[in-house]
Amino acid sequence: MKKDWTDLLREKLENYAPDVPEASFEEIRKKMLAAGAGAGVGADAPKRASVPMRRGLKWVAAAASLAAVVAGGALLLRDRSAQQSSGLADAGVQEVVSAENTADETAPVSEETIPAQDVIQEVSAPSNNAVKPTVVKPISIVKKDVQPLLADAGNAAEDSAPAEDVTSVPDTEKSESKSAEAGQSETSVQESKTAAESIRNIGLADLDGDPFAEPVEPVRKQLKRFSLGASGILAANASARGDKANPNDLSVTTDRLGNKYFDFGAPEIQYHYTAPVSGGISLRYHFTNQFYAETGLRFTYLRTWVTPSGAQQNLLFAGIPVGLGAKFASLGNFDLYGSAYGMGSKCIYGSETSNYPTNYTSLDEIPLMWSVGISPGAEYHITPLVGLYAEPTLSYYFKNEKAPNTLYKDNPLYFTVNIGVRFNM
Amino acid sequence: MDGIEALERAYKRDGAYLLSVCRRYVRDAATAQDMFQDGFVSAYTNWSKFSDRGPGSLKAWLARIMANTCLMYLRKKDPMREADDISQIGFKTVSDESLAGSIAGVRDEDLYNMILSLPDNERTVLNMFVFEGFSHKEIASLLGIKESASAMRFYRAKAHLAEMIEKYEKR
């Protein structure tokens, strides 16, 4: 882009200063003190400009709302996940209770009818050693459907052997039954196994799992100890402008002779800021599946320009964030998490036009920029190793009067959305 | 930090720059030195009006005071109220692009001297427009002249500058 000739002229000559002051400051000091004594002025402390809070509060409200929505969503999803794993079991227990109550109150259990819980116990007894407690929940689900199935099982048992031969033995045959007790027990177990086979083959196809199958360890995602992320930041606002002065507020004083001149107390310059451009890498270490520590390297480019001169200053900061976080919930390929961090940033590059009103002569004079932040986040796993994430982040930059005028100095509470790709190793 | 201490630091750090502001408005070097000292005295007597807005604000405030001190001096000389001939006859039309290209090839020192050689009224408007960033409306208000007169002086300054650069290039 071609520069206007006035811009070029200003850039070339703004700081061109071939002459040096002839008077020493001691001479000027004497004049100052003489003039100050006459005018009755002292060395008052300069007034400090205050940063308006209204804009900050607006961002606080926006960020708090977003954080509340994300946190609420995370809790809701977590509750739903928990219900999916335990809610069915509770429903099954209720069914069993109601079935037992119904059986007790309305229909006396006939001798031919085997109580459902007994069957379950008998059926599951042989495999008790192998079945882990986690399998108990699906079993209770089976109980609600077990009555009609048991009827089938009972019919099957009747076909092979009359029920009274098994459960209602005449007194005359009691002695024989005692002698054949062991064999009957075996027969009963075999019949129960037959019923169990029926249950397995007929009634469980539509259930989540086979309660009689070998126990399976719950599916767990393998813990990835390290995550390496590369991110960029979308600034919440495309540009911000300092409210330190209004350029239209040029204060002109007219003396009694009608001469106009600047009011020395008039606002001098107005700072404007473009949206920060930020990017970097982050490294996570997962202590557990839920908790992790995070650090990294983040570069932030800040541009400030002033009116009325149009002078510009460009600063590049390198920051090291250190933080802790926790995963709230996992839903499908999504992970929801939140973290808090602190960061120190050092200016590693700076440039300014010759007419920029700065006092810095080297980068070392620019103090470290300290900030803290919180960020809920969501990561979508494209593959187990690669994920895309977005982290709405609310940051607070600690004020430092010696710091250059940047967006973060004028707006210490700032909202951004950090997006990037993460590699889980 | 009290006023004198802050001003002393500004003197050491930005003295040359502040003097150059005076020189751009006042051609005579000795007079510019006086304006420079008067500007510091004015800064001290008006120190309570200074509002510290962070790094650079003192420098900008002092530069404004220097410019103001010079303008008051020039007003006393009263070159600003001279009759303006709003006719553009006799001035070559100069395109912004060609002037920008020409300025880029001129040494800073020579360009500085060219600006110093402009008539006071043209140089003042040029300084206020280019270096202080004022609009013609603001300049007119500050100098007590018409807005069109400010624009005309700026136009003349530009034409004079282009003429000097053309001669400079032919050397």
PDB file of C-alpha atoms in Angstrom, chain A residues 8 12, chain B residues 96-107 111 162 165-166 168-169:
ATOM      1  CA  LEU A   8       6.095   9.783   4.695  1.00  0.00           C
ATOM      2  CA  LYS A  12      11.128  10.927   8.110  1.00  0.00           C
TER       3      LYS A  12
ATOM      4  CA  ASP B  96       0.328  13.109  -3.923  1.00  0.00           C
ATOM      5  CA  GLU B  97       1.910  10.013  -5.430  1.00  0.00           C
ATOM      6  CA  SER B  98       4.711  11.845  -7.191  1.00  0.00           C
ATOM      7  CA  LEU B  99       5.419  13.960  -4.122  1.00  0.00           C
ATOM      8  CA  ALA B 100       5.578  10.867  -1.912  1.00  0.00           C
ATOM      9  CA  GLY B 101       8.032   9.312  -4.338  1.00  0.00           C
ATOM     10  CA  SER B 102      10.133  12.411  -4.351  1.00  0.00           C
ATOM     11  CA  ILE B 103      10.183  12.778  -0.565  1.00  0.00           C
ATOM     12  CA  ALA B 104      11.413   9.241  -0.169  1.00  0.00           C
ATOM     13  CA  GLY B 105      14.548  10.111  -2.103  1.00  0.00           C
ATOM     14  CA  VAL B 106      15.474  13.210  -0.118  1.00  0.00           C
ATOM     15  CA  ARG B 107      17.832  13.059   2.835  1.00  0.00           C
ATOM     16  CA  LEU B 111      14.016  17.790   3.858  1.00  0.00           C
ATOM     17  CA  ALA B 162       7.485  19.974  -4.384  1.00  0.00           C
ATOM     18  CA  ILE B 165      12.451  18.888  -4.148  1.00  0.00           C
ATOM     19  CA  GLU B 166      12.375  19.240  -7.916  1.00  0.00           C
ATOM     20  CA  TYR B 168      17.019  19.283  -5.308  1.00  0.00           C
ATOM     21  CA  GLU B 169      16.639  16.376  -7.691  1.00  0.00           C
TER      22      GLU B 169
END
